[in-house]
Amino acid sequence: MGIALRPILSGSSGNCIYACSGGTHILVDAGQSGKAIEAGLSAIGIPGERISAILVTHEHSDHIMGVGVLSRRYRIPVYATGNTWRFFERHGSVGRISKELKNIVEPGVRFAVGELEAVGFDIPHDASQPVGYSLFAGGRKATVATDIGCVTDSVRENLRGSDILVLESNHDLEMLKNGRYPQVLKDRIMGSRGHLSNESAGTVLAQIMAPNLKYVFLGHLSEENNMPLLAAGTVEGILMENNINPQLDLKIMLADRHGPSDAALVE
Ligand SMILES: [Zn+2]
Ligand SMILES: [Zn+2]
């Protein structure tokens, strides 16, 4: 029994990644209205009541907007780090989540969600205690890592060994530098706690490439400072410079901004 993964939404307008193993169906983030996420799930044939957990990466609204609504509607357990929960409680970001649905993620400590195991790992981003997640089942590993300011050793180590990867490829550096964003926002995005460029995504991918890595979704693409073909082209160019054939050795996919992407399945 392996893992299937399918991005439902990806980008600054909302993020939600669906993953399943056997009878366990989970979401990593639910950053759109409950209605939009339910529509995305229903487009792939998954009713809301089947979801057994929502794993939250961090408190930015493009990752949490639907968390409270879906959790209350279907009594879905929510997982987030301690400081993320403290932020929620201080700001009321996800409304009231009952005690028995509230789970605290300790980065680096594995926990079970039905037939899946998951681990959160620290990522550098301008949030309270942001994490990426690796999911494990049947000897397979799928990792979701977006909203990363820079690739730290810990990020790189946690990406290693993945069969499926959702990796941020947020912006093209030249487009961002020459674009119309105010300088303060450009500095935030390019900073070590901002977002990952296409170049950095390609570089880390070349570093962690291994025979079992079969599917890479480039995600959280900027609408303003990136283009899907440019992101894929830049990443593939870097892979080729490192003697990796992006057509044969793995499949590079783009996570769609507004709706479900193709599915990746490793058995
Ligand atoms: Zn985000
Ligand atoms: Zn963020």
PDB file of C-alpha atoms and ligand atoms in Angstrom:
ATOM      1  CA  MET A   1       0.000   0.000   0.000  1.00  0.00           C
ATOM      2  CA  GLY A   2       1.621   3.210  -1.152  1.00  0.00           C
ATOM      3  CA  ILE A   3       0.737   6.880  -1.222  1.00  0.00           C
ATOM      4  CA  ALA A   4      -1.317   8.957  -3.642  1.00  0.00           C
ATOM      5  CA  LEU A   5      -1.005  12.721  -3.640  1.00  0.00           C
ATOM      6  CA  ARG A   6      -2.868  15.391  -5.520  1.00  0.00           C
ATOM      7  CA  PRO A   7      -2.610  19.162  -5.108  1.00  0.00           C
ATOM      8  CA  ILE A   8      -6.100  20.699  -4.982  1.00  0.00           C
ATOM      9  CA  LEU A   9      -5.029  24.357  -4.924  1.00  0.00           C
ATOM     10  CA  SER A  10      -1.571  25.930  -4.912  1.00  0.00           C
ATOM     11  CA  GLY A  11      -0.406  29.538  -4.724  1.00  0.00           C
ATOM     12  CA  SER A  12      -0.884  32.700  -2.707  1.00  0.00           C
ATOM     13  CA  SER A  13      -4.645  32.551  -3.428  1.00  0.00           C
ATOM     14  CA  GLY A  14      -4.915  29.254  -1.540  1.00  0.00           C
ATOM     15  CA  ASN A  15      -3.141  25.997  -0.791  1.00  0.00           C
ATOM     16  CA  CYS A  16      -4.511  22.534  -0.199  1.00  0.00           C
ATOM     17  CA  ILE A  17      -2.788  19.220  -0.890  1.00  0.00           C
ATOM     18  CA  TYR A  18      -4.732  15.972  -0.737  1.00  0.00           C
ATOM     19  CA  ALA A  19      -2.945  12.723   0.114  1.00  0.00           C
ATOM     20  CA  CYS A  20      -4.169   9.223   0.818  1.00  0.00           C
ATOM     21  CA  SER A  21      -3.011   5.766   1.688  1.00  0.00           C
ATOM     22  CA  GLY A  22      -5.477   2.889   1.847  1.00  0.00           C
ATOM     23  CA  GLY A  23      -8.555   4.216   3.616  1.00  0.00           C
ATOM     24  CA  THR A  24      -6.837   7.264   5.107  1.00  0.00           C
ATOM     25  CA  HIS A  25      -7.432  10.581   3.377  1.00  0.00           C
ATOM     26  CA  ILE A  26      -5.798  13.756   4.620  1.00  0.00           C
ATOM     27  CA  LEU A  27      -5.223  17.371   3.641  1.00  0.00           C
ATOM     28  CA  VAL A  28      -2.057  19.370   4.077  1.00  0.00           C
ATOM     29  CA  ASP A  29      -3.448  22.905   4.551  1.00  0.00           C
ATOM     30  CA  ALA A  30      -6.929  24.132   3.675  1.00  0.00           C
ATOM     31  CA  GLY A  31      -6.270  27.690   2.558  1.00  0.00           C
ATOM     32  CA  GLN A  32      -9.452  28.634   0.735  1.00  0.00           C
ATOM     33  CA  SER A  33     -13.094  28.867   1.756  1.00  0.00           C
ATOM     34  CA  GLY A  34     -14.582  25.582   2.971  1.00  0.00           C
ATOM     35  CA  LYS A  35     -16.841  25.690  -0.077  1.00  0.00           C
ATOM     36  CA  ALA A  36     -13.950  26.018  -2.546  1.00  0.00           C
ATOM     37  CA  ILE A  37     -12.059  23.165  -0.924  1.00  0.00           C
ATOM     38  CA  GLU A  38     -15.121  20.938  -0.883  1.00  0.00           C
ATOM     39  CA  ALA A  39     -15.611  21.716  -4.588  1.00  0.00           C
ATOM     40  CA  GLY A  40     -11.984  20.753  -5.282  1.00  0.00           C
ATOM     41  CA  LEU A  41     -12.353  17.540  -3.308  1.00  0.00           C
ATOM     42  CA  SER A  42     -15.619  16.654  -4.972  1.00  0.00           C
ATOM     43  CA  ALA A  43     -13.949  17.172  -8.387  1.00  0.00           C
ATOM     44  CA  ILE A  44     -11.607  14.306  -7.468  1.00  0.00           C
ATOM     45  CA  GLY A  45     -14.423  12.214  -5.988  1.00  0.00           C
ATOM     46  CA  ILE A  46     -13.650  12.696  -2.293  1.00  0.00           C
ATOM     47  CA  PRO A  47     -16.480  13.828  -0.013  1.00  0.00           C
ATOM     48  CA  GLY A  48     -15.501  16.005   2.963  1.00  0.00           C
ATOM     49  CA  GLU A  49     -16.574  13.378   5.473  1.00  0.00           C
ATOM     50  CA  ARG A  50     -13.799  11.062   4.257  1.00  0.00           C
ATOM     51  CA  ILE A  51     -11.020  13.412   5.383  1.00  0.00           C
ATOM     52  CA  SER A  52      -9.367  12.117   8.547  1.00  0.00           C
ATOM     53  CA  ALA A  53      -6.979  14.991   9.278  1.00  0.00           C
ATOM     54  CA  ILE A  54      -5.867  18.467   8.247  1.00  0.00           C
ATOM     55  CA  LEU A  55      -2.143  19.064   8.723  1.00  0.00           C
ATOM     56  CA  VAL A  56      -1.435  22.797   8.910  1.00  0.00           C
ATOM     57  CA  THR A  57       1.960  24.125   7.789  1.00  0.00           C
ATOM     58  CA  HIS A  58       1.615  27.695   9.136  1.00  0.00           C
ATOM     59  CA  GLU A  59      -0.908  30.397   9.921  1.00  0.00           C
ATOM     60  CA  HIS A  60      -0.858  32.489   6.726  1.00  0.00           C
ATOM     61  CA  SER A  61      -4.401  32.784   5.419  1.00  0.00           C
ATOM     62  CA  ASP A  62      -3.600  31.113   2.076  1.00  0.00           C
ATOM     63  CA  HIS A  63      -2.997  27.946   4.142  1.00  0.00           C
ATOM     64  CA  ILE A  64      -5.740  28.066   6.776  1.00  0.00           C
ATOM     65  CA  MET A  65      -8.800  29.901   5.501  1.00  0.00           C
ATOM     66  CA  GLY A  66     -11.000  26.785   5.394  1.00  0.00           C
ATOM     67  CA  VAL A  67      -9.463  24.853   8.302  1.00  0.00           C
ATOM     68  CA  GLY A  68     -11.977  25.864  10.984  1.00  0.00           C
ATOM     69  CA  VAL A  69     -15.068  25.493   8.794  1.00  0.00           C
ATOM     70  CA  LEU A  70     -14.096  22.029   7.513  1.00  0.00           C
ATOM     71  CA  SER A  71     -12.988  20.813  10.932  1.00  0.00           C
ATOM     72  CA  ARG A  72     -16.302  21.857  12.494  1.00  0.00           C
ATOM     73  CA  ARG A  73     -18.435  20.617   9.604  1.00  0.00           C
ATOM     74  CA  TYR A  74     -16.929  17.115   9.437  1.00  0.00           C
ATOM     75  CA  ARG A  75     -15.287  16.862  12.873  1.00  0.00           C
ATOM     76  CA  ILE A  76     -11.844  16.635  11.281  1.00  0.00           C
ATOM     77  CA  PRO A  77      -8.827  16.571  13.631  1.00  0.00           C
ATOM     78  CA  VAL A  78      -6.402  19.461  13.007  1.00  0.00           C
ATOM     79  CA  TYR A  79      -2.635  19.182  13.449  1.00  0.00           C
ATOM     80  CA  ALA A  80      -0.374  22.222  13.876  1.00  0.00           C
ATOM     81  CA  THR A  81       2.740  23.194  15.836  1.00  0.00           C
ATOM     82  CA  GLY A  82       2.437  24.656  19.334  1.00  0.00           C
ATOM     83  CA  ASN A  83       3.227  28.235  18.326  1.00  0.00           C
ATOM     84  CA  THR A  84       0.839  28.011  15.384  1.00  0.00           C
ATOM     85  CA  TRP A  85      -1.936  27.031  17.818  1.00  0.00           C
ATOM     86  CA  ARG A  86      -0.939  29.938  20.095  1.00  0.00           C
ATOM     87  CA  PHE A  87      -1.224  32.282  17.102  1.00  0.00           C
ATOM     88  CA  PHE A  88      -4.666  30.843  16.276  1.00  0.00           C
ATOM     89  CA  GLU A  89      -5.825  31.333  19.845  1.00  0.00           C
ATOM     90  CA  ARG A  90      -4.541  34.900  20.030  1.00  0.00           C
ATOM     91  CA  HIS A  91      -6.038  35.934  16.682  1.00  0.00           C
ATOM     92  CA  GLY A  92      -9.072  33.662  16.387  1.00  0.00           C
ATOM     93  CA  SER A  93      -7.797  32.665  12.921  1.00  0.00           C
ATOM     94  CA  VAL A  94      -9.577  29.309  12.705  1.00  0.00           C
ATOM     95  CA  GLY A  95     -12.439  29.951  15.119  1.00  0.00           C
ATOM     96  CA  ARG A  96     -13.207  27.418  17.816  1.00  0.00           C
ATOM     97  CA  ILE A  97     -11.716  23.957  17.414  1.00  0.00           C
ATOM     98  CA  SER A  98     -12.850  21.548  20.102  1.00  0.00           C
ATOM     99  CA  LYS A  99     -10.187  20.056  22.358  1.00  0.00           C
ATOM    100  CA  GLU A 100     -10.490  16.517  21.071  1.00  0.00           C
ATOM    101  CA  LEU A 101      -9.823  17.660  17.489  1.00  0.00           C
ATOM    102  CA  LYS A 102      -6.750  19.695  18.404  1.00  0.00           C
ATOM    103  CA  ASN A 103      -3.353  18.019  17.943  1.00  0.00           C
ATOM    104  CA  ILE A 104       0.067  19.544  18.540  1.00  0.00           C
ATOM    105  CA  VAL A 105       2.847  18.723  16.089  1.00  0.00           C
ATOM    106  CA  GLU A 106       6.362  18.504  17.516  1.00  0.00           C
ATOM    107  CA  PRO A 107       8.800  19.033  14.631  1.00  0.00           C
ATOM    108  CA  GLY A 108      10.873  15.907  14.097  1.00  0.00           C
ATOM    109  CA  VAL A 109       8.472  13.613  15.981  1.00  0.00           C
ATOM    110  CA  ARG A 110       6.505  11.112  13.884  1.00  0.00           C
ATOM    111  CA  PHE A 111       2.810  10.651  14.511  1.00  0.00           C
ATOM    112  CA  ALA A 112       0.202   8.311  13.067  1.00  0.00           C
ATOM    113  CA  VAL A 113      -2.881   9.419  11.142  1.00  0.00           C
ATOM    114  CA  GLY A 114      -4.773   6.245  10.302  1.00  0.00           C
ATOM    115  CA  GLU A 115      -2.687   4.267   7.833  1.00  0.00           C
ATOM    116  CA  LEU A 116      -0.226   7.114   7.296  1.00  0.00           C
ATOM    117  CA  GLU A 117       2.611   8.335   9.453  1.00  0.00           C
ATOM    118  CA  ALA A 118       3.585  11.979   9.300  1.00  0.00           C
ATOM    119  CA  VAL A 119       6.380  14.186  10.549  1.00  0.00           C
ATOM    120  CA  GLY A 120       6.613  17.955  10.585  1.00  0.00           C
ATOM    121  CA  PHE A 121      10.004  19.572   9.980  1.00  0.00           C
ATOM    122  CA  ASP A 122      11.135  23.152  10.542  1.00  0.00           C
ATOM    123  CA  ILE A 123      11.215  25.453   7.538  1.00  0.00           C
ATOM    124  CA  PRO A 124      12.505  29.049   7.464  1.00  0.00           C
ATOM    125  CA  HIS A 125       9.479  31.274   6.751  1.00  0.00           C
ATOM    126  CA  ASP A 126       8.039  34.406   8.364  1.00  0.00           C
ATOM    127  CA  ALA A 127       5.405  32.645  10.483  1.00  0.00           C
ATOM    128  CA  SER A 128       5.199  31.571  14.166  1.00  0.00           C
ATOM    129  CA  GLN A 129       6.487  28.011  13.805  1.00  0.00           C
ATOM    130  CA  PRO A 130       6.170  26.882  10.188  1.00  0.00           C
ATOM    131  CA  VAL A 131       6.747  23.298   9.099  1.00  0.00           C
ATOM    132  CA  GLY A 132       6.787  21.141   6.007  1.00  0.00           C
ATOM    133  CA  TYR A 133       5.419  17.603   6.229  1.00  0.00           C
ATOM    134  CA  SER A 134       6.656  14.192   5.147  1.00  0.00           C
ATOM    135  CA  LEU A 135       4.104  11.388   4.934  1.00  0.00           C
ATOM    136  CA  PHE A 136       5.030   7.719   5.104  1.00  0.00           C
ATOM    137  CA  ALA A 137       3.170   4.524   4.179  1.00  0.00           C
ATOM    138  CA  GLY A 138       4.239   1.122   2.880  1.00  0.00           C
ATOM    139  CA  GLY A 139       7.896   2.176   2.674  1.00  0.00           C
ATOM    140  CA  ARG A 140       7.006   5.217   0.550  1.00  0.00           C
ATOM    141  CA  LYS A 141       7.497   8.880   1.385  1.00  0.00           C
ATOM    142  CA  ALA A 142       5.744  12.008   0.124  1.00  0.00           C
ATOM    143  CA  THR A 143       6.901  15.458   1.196  1.00  0.00           C
ATOM    144  CA  VAL A 144       5.202  18.843   1.024  1.00  0.00           C
ATOM    145  CA  ALA A 145       7.539  21.828   1.322  1.00  0.00           C
ATOM    146  CA  THR A 146       6.305  25.242   0.236  1.00  0.00           C
ATOM    147  CA  ASP A 147       6.729  28.722   1.738  1.00  0.00           C
ATOM    148  CA  ILE A 148      10.439  28.177   2.289  1.00  0.00           C
ATOM    149  CA  GLY A 149      12.674  31.236   2.518  1.00  0.00           C
ATOM    150  CA  CYS A 150      15.825  29.261   1.839  1.00  0.00           C
ATOM    151  CA  VAL A 151      16.982  25.663   1.799  1.00  0.00           C
ATOM    152  CA  THR A 152      18.501  24.827   5.171  1.00  0.00           C
ATOM    153  CA  ASP A 153      20.288  21.547   5.913  1.00  0.00           C
ATOM    154  CA  SER A 154      17.181  20.395   7.772  1.00  0.00           C
ATOM    155  CA  VAL A 155      14.929  21.125   4.793  1.00  0.00           C
ATOM    156  CA  ARG A 156      17.309  19.326   2.440  1.00  0.00           C
ATOM    157  CA  GLU A 157      17.557  16.266   4.702  1.00  0.00           C
ATOM    158  CA  ASN A 158      13.786  16.034   5.041  1.00  0.00           C
ATOM    159  CA  LEU A 159      13.277  16.210   1.266  1.00  0.00           C
ATOM    160  CA  ARG A 160      15.719  13.335   0.754  1.00  0.00           C
ATOM    161  CA  GLY A 161      14.264   9.900   0.160  1.00  0.00           C
ATOM    162  CA  SER A 162      10.903  11.225  -1.054  1.00  0.00           C
ATOM    163  CA  ASP A 163       9.072   9.335  -3.791  1.00  0.00           C
ATOM    164  CA  ILE A 164       6.704  12.268  -4.321  1.00  0.00           C
ATOM    165  CA  LEU A 165       7.556  15.875  -3.618  1.00  0.00           C
ATOM    166  CA  VAL A 166       5.612  19.117  -3.630  1.00  0.00           C
ATOM    167  CA  LEU A 167       8.297  21.780  -3.776  1.00  0.00           C
ATOM    168  CA  GLU A 168       7.915  25.531  -3.840  1.00  0.00           C
ATOM    169  CA  SER A 169       9.023  27.209  -7.064  1.00  0.00           C
ATOM    170  CA  ASN A 170       7.649  30.623  -6.239  1.00  0.00           C
ATOM    171  CA  HIS A 171       9.324  33.163  -8.457  1.00  0.00           C
ATOM    172  CA  ASP A 172      11.758  33.919 -11.205  1.00  0.00           C
ATOM    173  CA  LEU A 173      14.362  36.196  -9.644  1.00  0.00           C
ATOM    174  CA  GLU A 174      14.597  38.543 -12.628  1.00  0.00           C
ATOM    175  CA  MET A 175      10.821  38.853 -12.937  1.00  0.00           C
ATOM    176  CA  LEU A 176      10.589  39.621  -9.234  1.00  0.00           C
ATOM    177  CA  LYS A 177      13.452  42.138  -9.258  1.00  0.00           C
ATOM    178  CA  ASN A 178      12.121  43.942 -12.350  1.00  0.00           C
ATOM    179  CA  GLY A 179       8.454  43.576 -11.460  1.00  0.00           C
ATOM    180  CA  ARG A 180       6.047  46.079  -9.996  1.00  0.00           C
ATOM    181  CA  TYR A 181       5.999  44.897  -6.368  1.00  0.00           C
ATOM    182  CA  PRO A 182       7.156  47.517  -3.844  1.00  0.00           C
ATOM    183  CA  GLN A 183      10.769  47.025  -2.755  1.00  0.00           C
ATOM    184  CA  VAL A 184       9.783  46.054   0.782  1.00  0.00           C
ATOM    185  CA  LEU A 185       7.668  43.174  -0.560  1.00  0.00           C
ATOM    186  CA  LYS A 186      10.397  42.106  -3.006  1.00  0.00           C
ATOM    187  CA  ASP A 187      12.844  42.020  -0.089  1.00  0.00           C
ATOM    188  CA  ARG A 188      10.427  39.927   1.971  1.00  0.00           C
ATOM    189  CA  ILE A 189       9.899  37.388  -0.824  1.00  0.00           C
ATOM    190  CA  MET A 190      13.624  37.126  -1.631  1.00  0.00           C
ATOM    191  CA  GLY A 191      14.613  37.039   2.052  1.00  0.00           C
ATOM    192  CA  SER A 192      15.712  33.943   3.944  1.00  0.00           C
ATOM    193  CA  ARG A 193      12.211  33.625   5.487  1.00  0.00           C
ATOM    194  CA  GLY A 194      10.253  34.408   2.330  1.00  0.00           C
ATOM    195  CA  HIS A 195       9.718  32.180  -0.701  1.00  0.00           C
ATOM    196  CA  LEU A 196      11.854  29.881  -2.829  1.00  0.00           C
ATOM    197  CA  SER A 197      12.890  30.893  -6.358  1.00  0.00           C
ATOM    198  CA  ASN A 198      12.787  28.618  -9.401  1.00  0.00           C
ATOM    199  CA  GLU A 199      16.598  28.527  -9.344  1.00  0.00           C
ATOM    200  CA  SER A 200      16.739  27.430  -5.707  1.00  0.00           C
ATOM    201  CA  ALA A 201      14.072  24.785  -6.328  1.00  0.00           C
ATOM    202  CA  GLY A 202      16.113  23.357  -9.230  1.00  0.00           C
ATOM    203  CA  THR A 203      19.317  23.422  -7.201  1.00  0.00           C
ATOM    204  CA  VAL A 204      17.930  21.546  -4.202  1.00  0.00           C
ATOM    205  CA  LEU A 205      16.200  19.078  -6.484  1.00  0.00           C
ATOM    206  CA  ALA A 206      19.514  18.270  -8.191  1.00  0.00           C
ATOM    207  CA  GLN A 207      21.086  17.799  -4.738  1.00  0.00           C
ATOM    208  CA  ILE A 208      18.490  15.371  -3.439  1.00  0.00           C
ATOM    209  CA  MET A 209      17.751  13.503  -6.673  1.00  0.00           C
ATOM    210  CA  ALA A 210      17.617   9.733  -6.129  1.00  0.00           C
ATOM    211  CA  PRO A 211      16.245   6.822  -8.182  1.00  0.00           C
ATOM    212  CA  ASN A 212      13.067   6.542  -6.102  1.00  0.00           C
ATOM    213  CA  LEU A 213      12.049  10.185  -6.625  1.00  0.00           C
ATOM    214  CA  LYS A 214       9.349   9.813  -9.261  1.00  0.00           C
ATOM    215  CA  TYR A 215       7.059  12.851  -9.074  1.00  0.00           C
ATOM    216  CA  VAL A 216       7.826  16.474  -8.316  1.00  0.00           C
ATOM    217  CA  PHE A 217       5.063  19.059  -8.233  1.00  0.00           C
ATOM    218  CA  LEU A 218       6.341  22.615  -8.499  1.00  0.00           C
ATOM    219  CA  GLY A 219       3.995  24.603  -6.316  1.00  0.00           C
ATOM    220  CA  HIS A 220       3.079  27.980  -4.822  1.00  0.00           C
ATOM    221  CA  LEU A 221       4.004  29.716  -8.103  1.00  0.00           C
ATOM    222  CA  SER A 222       3.648  33.486  -7.996  1.00  0.00           C
ATOM    223  CA  GLU A 223       1.044  34.810 -10.393  1.00  0.00           C
ATOM    224  CA  GLU A 224       2.932  38.086 -10.719  1.00  0.00           C
ATOM    225  CA  ASN A 225       6.559  36.964 -10.755  1.00  0.00           C
ATOM    226  CA  ASN A 226       6.557  33.594 -12.440  1.00  0.00           C
ATOM    227  CA  MET A 227       5.118  31.605 -15.343  1.00  0.00           C
ATOM    228  CA  PRO A 228       4.478  27.862 -15.274  1.00  0.00           C
ATOM    229  CA  LEU A 229       6.644  27.119 -18.312  1.00  0.00           C
ATOM    230  CA  LEU A 230       9.443  29.325 -17.002  1.00  0.00           C
ATOM    231  CA  ALA A 231       9.405  27.561 -13.613  1.00  0.00           C
ATOM    232  CA  ALA A 232       9.474  24.124 -15.218  1.00  0.00           C
ATOM    233  CA  GLY A 233      12.091  25.192 -17.786  1.00  0.00           C
ATOM    234  CA  THR A 234      14.406  26.659 -15.149  1.00  0.00           C
ATOM    235  CA  VAL A 235      14.161  23.620 -12.889  1.00  0.00           C
ATOM    236  CA  GLU A 236      14.622  21.201 -15.794  1.00  0.00           C
ATOM    237  CA  GLY A 237      17.604  23.193 -17.077  1.00  0.00           C
ATOM    238  CA  ILE A 238      19.338  22.899 -13.704  1.00  0.00           C
ATOM    239  CA  LEU A 239      18.589  19.166 -13.557  1.00  0.00           C
ATOM    240  CA  MET A 240      20.094  18.672 -17.035  1.00  0.00           C
ATOM    241  CA  GLU A 241      23.224  20.609 -16.021  1.00  0.00           C
ATOM    242  CA  ASN A 242      23.525  17.995 -13.285  1.00  0.00           C
ATOM    243  CA  ASN A 243      23.149  15.063 -15.672  1.00  0.00           C
ATOM    244  CA  ILE A 244      19.591  14.322 -14.610  1.00  0.00           C
ATOM    245  CA  ASN A 245      17.119  13.722 -17.410  1.00  0.00           C
ATOM    246  CA  PRO A 246      13.894  15.475 -16.417  1.00  0.00           C
ATOM    247  CA  GLN A 247      11.909  13.422 -18.920  1.00  0.00           C
ATOM    248  CA  LEU A 248      13.240   9.973 -18.044  1.00  0.00           C
ATOM    249  CA  ASP A 249      14.412  10.071 -14.452  1.00  0.00           C
ATOM    250  CA  LEU A 250      11.356  11.725 -12.906  1.00  0.00           C
ATOM    251  CA  LYS A 251       8.169  13.529 -13.758  1.00  0.00           C
ATOM    252  CA  ILE A 252       8.008  17.284 -13.174  1.00  0.00           C
ATOM    253  CA  MET A 253       4.445  18.524 -12.779  1.00  0.00           C
ATOM    254  CA  LEU A 254       3.002  21.941 -12.075  1.00  0.00           C
ATOM    255  CA  ALA A 255       0.581  22.281  -9.196  1.00  0.00           C
ATOM    256  CA  ASP A 256      -2.445  24.111 -10.549  1.00  0.00           C
ATOM    257  CA  ARG A 257      -3.383  27.389  -8.872  1.00  0.00           C
ATOM    258  CA  HIS A 258      -7.165  27.083  -8.888  1.00  0.00           C
ATOM    259  CA  GLY A 259      -8.077  23.419  -9.167  1.00  0.00           C
ATOM    260  CA  PRO A 260      -6.950  19.815  -8.819  1.00  0.00           C
ATOM    261  CA  SER A 261      -3.732  18.813 -10.561  1.00  0.00           C
ATOM    262  CA  ASP A 262      -2.993  15.344 -11.896  1.00  0.00           C
ATOM    263  CA  ALA A 263      -2.458  12.689  -9.263  1.00  0.00           C
ATOM    264  CA  ALA A 264       0.867  11.123  -8.353  1.00  0.00           C
ATOM    265  CA  LEU A 265       0.774   7.563  -7.080  1.00  0.00           C
ATOM    266  CA  VAL A 266       3.569   5.367  -5.768  1.00  0.00           C
ATOM    267  CA  GLU A 267       2.703   1.802  -4.797  1.00  0.00           C
TER     268      GLU A 267
HETATM  269 ZN    ZN B   1       1.667  30.537   1.210  1.00  0.00          ZN
HETATM  270 ZN    ZN B   2       3.323  31.672   4.052  1.00  0.00          ZN
END
